[in-house]
PDB file of N, CA and C in Angstrom:
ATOM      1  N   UNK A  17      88.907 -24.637  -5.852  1.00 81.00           N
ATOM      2  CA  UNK A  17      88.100 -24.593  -4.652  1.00 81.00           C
ATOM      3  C   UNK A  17      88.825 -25.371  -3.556  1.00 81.00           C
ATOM      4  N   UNK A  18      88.805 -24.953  -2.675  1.00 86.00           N
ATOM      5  CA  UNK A  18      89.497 -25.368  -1.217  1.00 86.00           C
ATOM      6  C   UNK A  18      88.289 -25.634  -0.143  1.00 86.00           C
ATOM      7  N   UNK A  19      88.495 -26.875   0.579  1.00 89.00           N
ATOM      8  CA  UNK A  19      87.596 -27.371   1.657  1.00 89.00           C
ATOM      9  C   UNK A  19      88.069 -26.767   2.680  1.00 89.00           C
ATOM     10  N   UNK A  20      87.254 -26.425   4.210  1.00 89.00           N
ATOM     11  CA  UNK A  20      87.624 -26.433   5.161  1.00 89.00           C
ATOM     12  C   UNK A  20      89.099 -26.880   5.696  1.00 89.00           C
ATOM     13  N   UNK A  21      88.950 -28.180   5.298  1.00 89.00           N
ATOM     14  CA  UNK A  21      90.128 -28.482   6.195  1.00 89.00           C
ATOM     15  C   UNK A  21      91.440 -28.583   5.121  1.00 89.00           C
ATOM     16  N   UNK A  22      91.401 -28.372   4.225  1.00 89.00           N
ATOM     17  CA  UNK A  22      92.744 -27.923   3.217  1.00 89.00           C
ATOM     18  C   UNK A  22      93.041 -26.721   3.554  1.00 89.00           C
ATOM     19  N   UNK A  23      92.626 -25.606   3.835  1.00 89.00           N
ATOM     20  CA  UNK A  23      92.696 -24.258   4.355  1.00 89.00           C
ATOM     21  C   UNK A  23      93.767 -24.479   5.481  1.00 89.00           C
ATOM     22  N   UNK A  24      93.067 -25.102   6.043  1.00 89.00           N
ATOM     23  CA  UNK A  24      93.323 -25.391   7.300  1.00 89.00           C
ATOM     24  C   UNK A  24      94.908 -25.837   7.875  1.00 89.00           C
ATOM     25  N   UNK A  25      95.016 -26.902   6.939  1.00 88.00           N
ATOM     26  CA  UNK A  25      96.212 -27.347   6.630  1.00 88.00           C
ATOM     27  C   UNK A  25      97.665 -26.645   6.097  1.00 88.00           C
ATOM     28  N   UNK A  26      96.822 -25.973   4.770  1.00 89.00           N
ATOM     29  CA  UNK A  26      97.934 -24.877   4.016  1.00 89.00           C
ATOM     30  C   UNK A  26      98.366 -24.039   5.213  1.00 89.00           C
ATOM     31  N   UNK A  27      97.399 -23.350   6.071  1.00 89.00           N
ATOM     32  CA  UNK A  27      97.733 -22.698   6.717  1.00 89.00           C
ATOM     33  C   UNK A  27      98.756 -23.092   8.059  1.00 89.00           C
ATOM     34  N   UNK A  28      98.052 -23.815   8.286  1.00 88.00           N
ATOM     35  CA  UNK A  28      99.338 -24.706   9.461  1.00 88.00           C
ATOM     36  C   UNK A  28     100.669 -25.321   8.552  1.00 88.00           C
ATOM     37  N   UNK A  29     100.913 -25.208   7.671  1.00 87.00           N
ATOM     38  CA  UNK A  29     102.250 -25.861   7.073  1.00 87.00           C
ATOM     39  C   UNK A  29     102.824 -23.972   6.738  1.00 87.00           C
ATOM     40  N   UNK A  30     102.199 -23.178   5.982  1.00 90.00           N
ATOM     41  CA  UNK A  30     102.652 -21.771   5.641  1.00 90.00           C
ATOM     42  C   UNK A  30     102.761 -21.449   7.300  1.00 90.00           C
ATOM     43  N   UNK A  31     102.304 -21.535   8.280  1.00 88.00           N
ATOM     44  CA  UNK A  31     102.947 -20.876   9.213  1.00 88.00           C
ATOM     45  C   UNK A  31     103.501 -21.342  10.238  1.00 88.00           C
ATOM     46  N   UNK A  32     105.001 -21.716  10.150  1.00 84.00           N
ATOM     47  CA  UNK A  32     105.338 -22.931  11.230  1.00 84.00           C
ATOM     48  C   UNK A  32     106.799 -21.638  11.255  1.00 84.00           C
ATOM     49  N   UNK A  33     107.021 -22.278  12.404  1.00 86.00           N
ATOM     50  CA  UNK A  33     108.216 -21.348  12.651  1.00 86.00           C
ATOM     51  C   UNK A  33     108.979 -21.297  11.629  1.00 86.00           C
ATOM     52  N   UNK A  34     109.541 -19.679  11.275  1.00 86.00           N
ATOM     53  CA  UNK A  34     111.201 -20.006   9.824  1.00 86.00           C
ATOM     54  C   UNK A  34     110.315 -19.344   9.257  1.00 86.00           C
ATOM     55  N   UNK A  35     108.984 -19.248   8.764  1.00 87.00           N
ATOM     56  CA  UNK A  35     108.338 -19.241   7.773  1.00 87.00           C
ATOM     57  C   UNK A  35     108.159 -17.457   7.525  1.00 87.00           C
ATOM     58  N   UNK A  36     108.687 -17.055   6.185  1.00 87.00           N
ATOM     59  CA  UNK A  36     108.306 -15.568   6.129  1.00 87.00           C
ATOM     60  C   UNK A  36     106.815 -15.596   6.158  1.00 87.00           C
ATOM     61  N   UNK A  37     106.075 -14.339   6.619  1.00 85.00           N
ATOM     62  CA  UNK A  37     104.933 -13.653   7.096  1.00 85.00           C
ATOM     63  C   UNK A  37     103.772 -14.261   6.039  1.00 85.00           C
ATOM     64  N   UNK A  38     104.268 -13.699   4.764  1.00 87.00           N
ATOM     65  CA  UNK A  38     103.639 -13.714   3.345  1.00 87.00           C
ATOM     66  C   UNK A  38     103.995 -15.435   2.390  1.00 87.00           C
ATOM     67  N   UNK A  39     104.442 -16.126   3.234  1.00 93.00           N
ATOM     68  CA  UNK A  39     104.491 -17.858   2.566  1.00 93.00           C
ATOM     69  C   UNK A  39     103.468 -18.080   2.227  1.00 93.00           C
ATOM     70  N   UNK A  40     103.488 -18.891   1.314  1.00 94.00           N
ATOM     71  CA  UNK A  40     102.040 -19.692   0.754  1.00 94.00           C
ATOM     72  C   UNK A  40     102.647 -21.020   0.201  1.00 94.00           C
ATOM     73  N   UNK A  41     101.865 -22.329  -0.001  1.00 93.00           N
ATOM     74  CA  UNK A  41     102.068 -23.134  -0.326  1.00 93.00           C
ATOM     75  C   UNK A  41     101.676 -23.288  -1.624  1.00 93.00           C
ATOM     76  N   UNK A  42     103.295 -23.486  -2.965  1.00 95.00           N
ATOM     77  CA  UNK A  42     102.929 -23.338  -4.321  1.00 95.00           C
ATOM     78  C   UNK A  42     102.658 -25.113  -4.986  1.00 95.00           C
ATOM     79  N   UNK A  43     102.285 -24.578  -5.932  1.00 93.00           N
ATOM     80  CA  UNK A  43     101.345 -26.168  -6.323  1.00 93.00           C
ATOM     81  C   UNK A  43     101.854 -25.964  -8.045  1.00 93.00           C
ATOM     82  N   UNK A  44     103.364 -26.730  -8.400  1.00 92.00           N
ATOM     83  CA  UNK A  44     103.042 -26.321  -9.746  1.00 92.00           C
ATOM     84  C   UNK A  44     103.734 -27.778 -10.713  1.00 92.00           C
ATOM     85  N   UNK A  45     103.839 -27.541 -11.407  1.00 89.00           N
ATOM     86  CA  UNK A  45     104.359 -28.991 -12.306  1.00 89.00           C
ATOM     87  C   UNK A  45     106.194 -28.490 -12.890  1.00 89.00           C
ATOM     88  N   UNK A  46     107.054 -29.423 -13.439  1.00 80.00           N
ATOM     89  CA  UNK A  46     108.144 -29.447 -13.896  1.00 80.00           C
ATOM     90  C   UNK A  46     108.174 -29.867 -15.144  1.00 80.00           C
ATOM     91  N   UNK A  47     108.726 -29.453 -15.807  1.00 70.00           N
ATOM     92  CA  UNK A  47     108.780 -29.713 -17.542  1.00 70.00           C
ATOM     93  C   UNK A  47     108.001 -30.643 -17.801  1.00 70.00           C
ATOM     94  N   UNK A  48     106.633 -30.104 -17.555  1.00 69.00           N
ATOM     95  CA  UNK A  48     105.696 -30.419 -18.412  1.00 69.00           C
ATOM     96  C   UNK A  48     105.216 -32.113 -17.334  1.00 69.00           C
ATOM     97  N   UNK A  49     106.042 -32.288 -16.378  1.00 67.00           N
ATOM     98  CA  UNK A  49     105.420 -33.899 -15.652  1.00 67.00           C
ATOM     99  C   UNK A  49     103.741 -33.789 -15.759  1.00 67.00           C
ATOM    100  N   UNK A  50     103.506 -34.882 -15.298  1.00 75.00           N
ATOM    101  CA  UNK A  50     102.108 -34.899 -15.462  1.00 75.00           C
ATOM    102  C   UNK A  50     101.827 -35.164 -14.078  1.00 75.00           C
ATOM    103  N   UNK A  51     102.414 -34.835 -12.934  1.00 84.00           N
ATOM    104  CA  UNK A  51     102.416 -34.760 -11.276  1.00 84.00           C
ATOM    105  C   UNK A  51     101.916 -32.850 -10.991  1.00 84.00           C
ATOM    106  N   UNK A  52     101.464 -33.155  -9.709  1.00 87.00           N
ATOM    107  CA  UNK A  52     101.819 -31.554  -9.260  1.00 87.00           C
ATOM    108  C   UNK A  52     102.450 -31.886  -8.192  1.00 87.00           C
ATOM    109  N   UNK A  53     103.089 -31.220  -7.764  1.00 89.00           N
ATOM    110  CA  UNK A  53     104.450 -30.842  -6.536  1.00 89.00           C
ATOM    111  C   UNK A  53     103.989 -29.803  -5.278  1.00 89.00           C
ATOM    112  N   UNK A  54     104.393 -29.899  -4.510  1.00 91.00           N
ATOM    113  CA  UNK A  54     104.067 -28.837  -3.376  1.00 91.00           C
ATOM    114  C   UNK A  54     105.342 -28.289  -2.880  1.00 91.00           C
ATOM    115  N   UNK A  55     105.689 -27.338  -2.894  1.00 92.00           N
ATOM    116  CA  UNK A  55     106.649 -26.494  -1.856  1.00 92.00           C
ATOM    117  C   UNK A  55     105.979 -25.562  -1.178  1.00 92.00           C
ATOM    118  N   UNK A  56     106.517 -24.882  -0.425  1.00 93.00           N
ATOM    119  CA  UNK A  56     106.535 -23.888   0.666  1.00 93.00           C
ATOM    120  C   UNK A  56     107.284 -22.799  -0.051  1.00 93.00           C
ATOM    121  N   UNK A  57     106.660 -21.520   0.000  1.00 94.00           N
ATOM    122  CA  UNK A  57     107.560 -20.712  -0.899  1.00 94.00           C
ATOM    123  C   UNK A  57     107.460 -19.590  -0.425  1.00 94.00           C
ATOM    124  N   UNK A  58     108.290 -18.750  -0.296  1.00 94.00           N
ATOM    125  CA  UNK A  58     108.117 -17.285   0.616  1.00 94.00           C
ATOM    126  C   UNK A  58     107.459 -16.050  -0.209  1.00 94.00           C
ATOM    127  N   UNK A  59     107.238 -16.444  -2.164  1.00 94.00           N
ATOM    128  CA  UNK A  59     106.302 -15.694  -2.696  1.00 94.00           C
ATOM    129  C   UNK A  59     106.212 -16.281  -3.870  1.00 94.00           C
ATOM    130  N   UNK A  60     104.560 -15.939  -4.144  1.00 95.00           N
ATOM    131  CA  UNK A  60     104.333 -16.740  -5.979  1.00 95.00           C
ATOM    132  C   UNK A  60     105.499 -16.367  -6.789  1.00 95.00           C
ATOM    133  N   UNK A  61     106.219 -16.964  -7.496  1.00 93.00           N
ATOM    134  CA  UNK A  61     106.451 -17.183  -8.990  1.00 93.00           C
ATOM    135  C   UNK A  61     105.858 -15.790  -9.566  1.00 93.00           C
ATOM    136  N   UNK A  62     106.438 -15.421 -10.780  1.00 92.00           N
ATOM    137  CA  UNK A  62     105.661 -14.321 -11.855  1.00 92.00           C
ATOM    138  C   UNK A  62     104.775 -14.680 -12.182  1.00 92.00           C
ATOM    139  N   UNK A  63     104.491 -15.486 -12.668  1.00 93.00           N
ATOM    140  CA  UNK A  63     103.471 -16.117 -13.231  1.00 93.00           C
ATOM    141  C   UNK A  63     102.099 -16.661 -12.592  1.00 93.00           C
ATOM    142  N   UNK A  64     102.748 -17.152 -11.506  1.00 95.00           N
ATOM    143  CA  UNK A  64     101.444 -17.591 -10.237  1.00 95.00           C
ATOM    144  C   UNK A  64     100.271 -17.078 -10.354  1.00 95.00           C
ATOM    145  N   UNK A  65      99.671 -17.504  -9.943  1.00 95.00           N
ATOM    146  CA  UNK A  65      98.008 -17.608  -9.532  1.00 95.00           C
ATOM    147  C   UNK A  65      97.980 -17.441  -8.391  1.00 95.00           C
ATOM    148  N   UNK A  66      97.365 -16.319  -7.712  1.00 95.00           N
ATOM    149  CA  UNK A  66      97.311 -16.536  -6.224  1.00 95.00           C
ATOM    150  C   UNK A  66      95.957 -16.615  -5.558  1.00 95.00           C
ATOM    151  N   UNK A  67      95.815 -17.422  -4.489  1.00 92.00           N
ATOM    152  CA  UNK A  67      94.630 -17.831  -3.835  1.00 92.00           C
ATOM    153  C   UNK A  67      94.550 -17.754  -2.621  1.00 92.00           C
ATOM    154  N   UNK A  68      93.737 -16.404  -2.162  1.00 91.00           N
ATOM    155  CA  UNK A  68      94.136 -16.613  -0.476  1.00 91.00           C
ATOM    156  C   UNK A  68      92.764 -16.563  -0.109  1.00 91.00           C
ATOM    157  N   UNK A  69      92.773 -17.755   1.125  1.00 88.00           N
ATOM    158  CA  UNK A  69      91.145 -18.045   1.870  1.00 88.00           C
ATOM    159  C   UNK A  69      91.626 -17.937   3.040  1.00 88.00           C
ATOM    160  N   UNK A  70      90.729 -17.288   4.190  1.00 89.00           N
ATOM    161  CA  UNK A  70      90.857 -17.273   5.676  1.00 89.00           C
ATOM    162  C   UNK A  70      92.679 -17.586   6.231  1.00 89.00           C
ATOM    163  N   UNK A  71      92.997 -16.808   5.588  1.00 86.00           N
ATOM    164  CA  UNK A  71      94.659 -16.499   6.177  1.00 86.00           C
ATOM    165  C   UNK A  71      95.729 -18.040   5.434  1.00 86.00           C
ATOM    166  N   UNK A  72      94.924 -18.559   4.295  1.00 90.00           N
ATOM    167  CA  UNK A  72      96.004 -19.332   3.833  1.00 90.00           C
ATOM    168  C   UNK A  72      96.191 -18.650   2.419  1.00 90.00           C
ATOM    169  N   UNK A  73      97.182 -19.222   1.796  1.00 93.00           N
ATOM    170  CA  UNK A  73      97.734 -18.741   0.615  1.00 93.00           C
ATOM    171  C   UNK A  73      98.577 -19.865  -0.357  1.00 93.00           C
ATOM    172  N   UNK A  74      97.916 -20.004  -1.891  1.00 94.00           N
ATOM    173  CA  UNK A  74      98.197 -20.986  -2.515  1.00 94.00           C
ATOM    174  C   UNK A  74      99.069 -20.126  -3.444  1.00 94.00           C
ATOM    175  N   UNK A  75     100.075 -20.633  -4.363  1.00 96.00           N
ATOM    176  CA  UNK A  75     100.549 -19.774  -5.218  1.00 96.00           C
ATOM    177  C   UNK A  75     100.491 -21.363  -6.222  1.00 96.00           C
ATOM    178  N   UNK A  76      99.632 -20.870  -7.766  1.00 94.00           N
ATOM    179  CA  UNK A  76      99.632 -21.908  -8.811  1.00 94.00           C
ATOM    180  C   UNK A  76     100.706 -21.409  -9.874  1.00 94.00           C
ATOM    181  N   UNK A  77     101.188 -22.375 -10.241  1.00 93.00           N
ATOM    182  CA  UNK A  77     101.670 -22.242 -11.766  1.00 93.00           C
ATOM    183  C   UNK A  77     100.564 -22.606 -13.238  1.00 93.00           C
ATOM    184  N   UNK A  78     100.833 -21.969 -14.100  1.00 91.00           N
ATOM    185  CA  UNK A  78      99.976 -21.718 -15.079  1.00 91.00           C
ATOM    186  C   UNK A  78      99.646 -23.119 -14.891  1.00 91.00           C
ATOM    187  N   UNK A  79     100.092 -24.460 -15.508  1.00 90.00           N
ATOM    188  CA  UNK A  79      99.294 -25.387 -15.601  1.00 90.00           C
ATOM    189  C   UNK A  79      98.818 -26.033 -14.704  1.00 90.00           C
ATOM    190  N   UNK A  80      99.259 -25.733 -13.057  1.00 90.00           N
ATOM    191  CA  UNK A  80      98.855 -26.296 -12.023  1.00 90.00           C
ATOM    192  C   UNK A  80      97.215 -25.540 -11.760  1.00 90.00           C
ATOM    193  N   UNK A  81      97.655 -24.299 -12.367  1.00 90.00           N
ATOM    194  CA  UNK A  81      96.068 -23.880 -11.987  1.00 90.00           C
ATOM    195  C   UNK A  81      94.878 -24.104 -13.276  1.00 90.00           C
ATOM    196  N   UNK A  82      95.540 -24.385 -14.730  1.00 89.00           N
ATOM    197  CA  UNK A  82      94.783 -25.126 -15.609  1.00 89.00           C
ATOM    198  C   UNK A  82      94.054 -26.123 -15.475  1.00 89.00           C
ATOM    199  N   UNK A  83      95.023 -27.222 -14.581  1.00 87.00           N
ATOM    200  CA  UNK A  83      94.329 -28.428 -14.221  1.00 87.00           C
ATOM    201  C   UNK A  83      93.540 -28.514 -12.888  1.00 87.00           C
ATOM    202  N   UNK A  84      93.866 -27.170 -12.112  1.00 88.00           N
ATOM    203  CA  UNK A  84      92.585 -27.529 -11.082  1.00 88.00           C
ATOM    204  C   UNK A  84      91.889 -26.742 -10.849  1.00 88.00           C
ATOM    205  N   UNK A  85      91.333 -26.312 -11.849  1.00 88.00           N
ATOM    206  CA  UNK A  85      90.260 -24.785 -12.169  1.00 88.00           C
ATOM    207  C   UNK A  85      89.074 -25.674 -12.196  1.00 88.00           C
ATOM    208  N   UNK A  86      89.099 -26.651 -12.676  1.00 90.00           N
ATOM    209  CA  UNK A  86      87.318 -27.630 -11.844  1.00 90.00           C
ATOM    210  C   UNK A  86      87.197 -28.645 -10.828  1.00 90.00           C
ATOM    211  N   UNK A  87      88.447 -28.434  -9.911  1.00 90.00           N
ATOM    212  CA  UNK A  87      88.920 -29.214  -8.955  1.00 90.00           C
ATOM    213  C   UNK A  87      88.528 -28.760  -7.561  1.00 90.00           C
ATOM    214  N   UNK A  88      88.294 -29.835  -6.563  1.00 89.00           N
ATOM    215  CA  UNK A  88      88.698 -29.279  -5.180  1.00 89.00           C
ATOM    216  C   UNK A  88      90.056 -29.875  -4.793  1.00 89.00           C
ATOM    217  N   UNK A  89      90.381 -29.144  -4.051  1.00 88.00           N
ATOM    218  CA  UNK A  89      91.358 -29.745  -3.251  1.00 88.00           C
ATOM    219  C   UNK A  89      91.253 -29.453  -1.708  1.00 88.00           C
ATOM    220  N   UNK A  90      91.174 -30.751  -1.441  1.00 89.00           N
ATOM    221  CA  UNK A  90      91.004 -31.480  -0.020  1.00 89.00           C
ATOM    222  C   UNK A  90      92.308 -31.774   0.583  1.00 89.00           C
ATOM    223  N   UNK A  91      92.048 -32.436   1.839  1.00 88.00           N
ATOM    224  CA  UNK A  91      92.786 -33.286   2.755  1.00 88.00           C
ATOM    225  C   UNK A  91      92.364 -34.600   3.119  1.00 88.00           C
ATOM    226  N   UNK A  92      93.392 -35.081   3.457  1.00 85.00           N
ATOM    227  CA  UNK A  92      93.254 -36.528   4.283  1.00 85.00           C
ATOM    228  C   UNK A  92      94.447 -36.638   4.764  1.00 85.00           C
ATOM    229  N   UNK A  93      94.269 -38.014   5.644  1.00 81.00           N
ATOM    230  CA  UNK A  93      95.278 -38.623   6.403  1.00 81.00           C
ATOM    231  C   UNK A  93      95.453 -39.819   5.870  1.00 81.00           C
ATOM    232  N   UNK A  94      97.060 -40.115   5.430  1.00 81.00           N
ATOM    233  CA  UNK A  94      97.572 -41.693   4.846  1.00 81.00           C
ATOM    234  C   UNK A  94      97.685 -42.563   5.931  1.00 81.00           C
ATOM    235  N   UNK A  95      98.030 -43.800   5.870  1.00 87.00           N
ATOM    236  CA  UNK A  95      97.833 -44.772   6.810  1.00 87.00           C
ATOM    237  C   UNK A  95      99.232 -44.421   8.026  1.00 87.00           C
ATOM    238  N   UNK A  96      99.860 -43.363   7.724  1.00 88.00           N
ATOM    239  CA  UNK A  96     100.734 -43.383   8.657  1.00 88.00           C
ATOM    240  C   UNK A  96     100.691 -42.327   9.746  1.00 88.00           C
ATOM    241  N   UNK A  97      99.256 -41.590   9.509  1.00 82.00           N
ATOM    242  CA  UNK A  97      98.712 -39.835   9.787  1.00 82.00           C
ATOM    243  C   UNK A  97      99.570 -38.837   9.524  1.00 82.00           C
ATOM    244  N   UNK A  98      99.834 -39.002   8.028  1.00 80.00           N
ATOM    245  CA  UNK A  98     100.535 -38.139   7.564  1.00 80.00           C
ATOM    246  C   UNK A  98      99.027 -37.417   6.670  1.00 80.00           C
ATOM    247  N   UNK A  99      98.832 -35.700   6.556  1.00 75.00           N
ATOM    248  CA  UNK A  99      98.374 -34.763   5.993  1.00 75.00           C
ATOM    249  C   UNK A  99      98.811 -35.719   4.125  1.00 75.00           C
ATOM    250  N   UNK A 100      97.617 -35.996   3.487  1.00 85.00           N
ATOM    251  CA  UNK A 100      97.703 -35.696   2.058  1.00 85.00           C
ATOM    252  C   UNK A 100      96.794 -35.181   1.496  1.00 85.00           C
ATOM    253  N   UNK A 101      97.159 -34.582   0.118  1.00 85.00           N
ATOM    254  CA  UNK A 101      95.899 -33.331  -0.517  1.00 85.00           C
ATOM    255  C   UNK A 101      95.141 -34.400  -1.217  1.00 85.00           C
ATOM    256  N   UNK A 102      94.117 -34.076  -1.468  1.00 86.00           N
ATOM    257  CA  UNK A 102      93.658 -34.834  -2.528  1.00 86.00           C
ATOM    258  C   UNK A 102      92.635 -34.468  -3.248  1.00 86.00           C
ATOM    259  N   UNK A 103      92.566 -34.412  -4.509  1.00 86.00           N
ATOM    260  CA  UNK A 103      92.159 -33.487  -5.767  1.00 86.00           C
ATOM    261  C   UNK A 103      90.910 -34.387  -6.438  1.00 86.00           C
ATOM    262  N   UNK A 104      90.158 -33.703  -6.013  1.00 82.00           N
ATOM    263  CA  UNK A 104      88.372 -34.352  -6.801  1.00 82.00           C
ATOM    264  C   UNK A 104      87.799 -33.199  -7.821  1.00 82.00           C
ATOM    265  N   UNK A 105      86.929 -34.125  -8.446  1.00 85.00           N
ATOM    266  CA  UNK A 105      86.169 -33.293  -9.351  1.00 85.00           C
ATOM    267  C   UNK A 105      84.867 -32.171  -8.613  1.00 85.00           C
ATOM    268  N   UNK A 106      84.859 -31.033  -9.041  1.00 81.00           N
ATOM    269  CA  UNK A 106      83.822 -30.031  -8.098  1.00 81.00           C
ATOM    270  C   UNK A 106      82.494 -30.835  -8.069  1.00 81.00           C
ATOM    271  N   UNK A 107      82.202 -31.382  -9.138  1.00 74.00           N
ATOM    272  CA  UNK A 107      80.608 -31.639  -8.677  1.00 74.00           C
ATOM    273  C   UNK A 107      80.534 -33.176  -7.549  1.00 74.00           C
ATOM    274  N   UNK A 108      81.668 -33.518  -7.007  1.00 55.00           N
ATOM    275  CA  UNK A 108      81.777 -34.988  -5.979  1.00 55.00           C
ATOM    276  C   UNK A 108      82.196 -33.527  -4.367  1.00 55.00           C
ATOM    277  N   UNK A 109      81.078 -34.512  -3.954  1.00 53.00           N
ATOM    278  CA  UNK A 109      81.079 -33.604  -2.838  1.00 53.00           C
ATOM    279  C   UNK A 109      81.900 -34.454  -1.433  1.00 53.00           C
ATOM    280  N   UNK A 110      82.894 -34.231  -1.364  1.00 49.00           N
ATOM    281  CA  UNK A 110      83.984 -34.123  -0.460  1.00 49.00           C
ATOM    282  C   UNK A 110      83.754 -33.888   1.550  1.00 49.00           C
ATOM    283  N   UNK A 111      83.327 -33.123   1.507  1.00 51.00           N
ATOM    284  CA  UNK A 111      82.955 -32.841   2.931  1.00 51.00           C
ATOM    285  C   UNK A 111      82.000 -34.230   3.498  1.00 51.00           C
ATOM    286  N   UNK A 112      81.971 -34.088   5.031  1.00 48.00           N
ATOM    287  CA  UNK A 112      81.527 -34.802   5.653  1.00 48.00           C
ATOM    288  C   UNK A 112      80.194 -33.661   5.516  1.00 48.00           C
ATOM    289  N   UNK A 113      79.250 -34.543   5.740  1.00 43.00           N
ATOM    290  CA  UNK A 113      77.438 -34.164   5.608  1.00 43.00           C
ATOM    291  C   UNK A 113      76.838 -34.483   7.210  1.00 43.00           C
TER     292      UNK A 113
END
């Protein structure tokens, strides 16, 4: 599940100049780390999972989308206003009320 403003985001990073038409931002892990990773990728992987909301586009790898199949993924800003994702459990409700 994707918030408002993660959409939002994917989409402003998938479409910045350079960027082929069909980019999506992939979310997947490396031999097995116990991190997920973000690139910019001009198309899912074979394997991918694809997720497209209001003109953004996620591409998962099998265990990236294992582990956040009861997840949201959000946004925020780090202390430097830098964009970071950040991954909660679905039933913690995330949005501003």
């Amino acid at each position: 599940m994707l918030t408002p403003t993660a959409i939002e985001v994917v989409r402003s990073i998938t479409s910045s100049e350079g960027t082929p038409e069909d980019a999506g931002l992939r979310i997947f892990t490396a031999d097995g780390a116990q991190t997920l990773q973000l690139a910019v990728a001009a198309a899912p992987a074979e394997q991918d999972q694809v997720l497209t909301a209001e003109g953004s586009r996620i591409f998962l790898d099998q265990q990236a989308a294992a582990f956040l199949d009861d997840k949201i993924l959000d946004t925020g800003r780090d202390p430097d206003g830098q964009d970071t994702f950040v991954v909660a459990p679905q039933d913690q409700d995330t949005s501003d009320t």
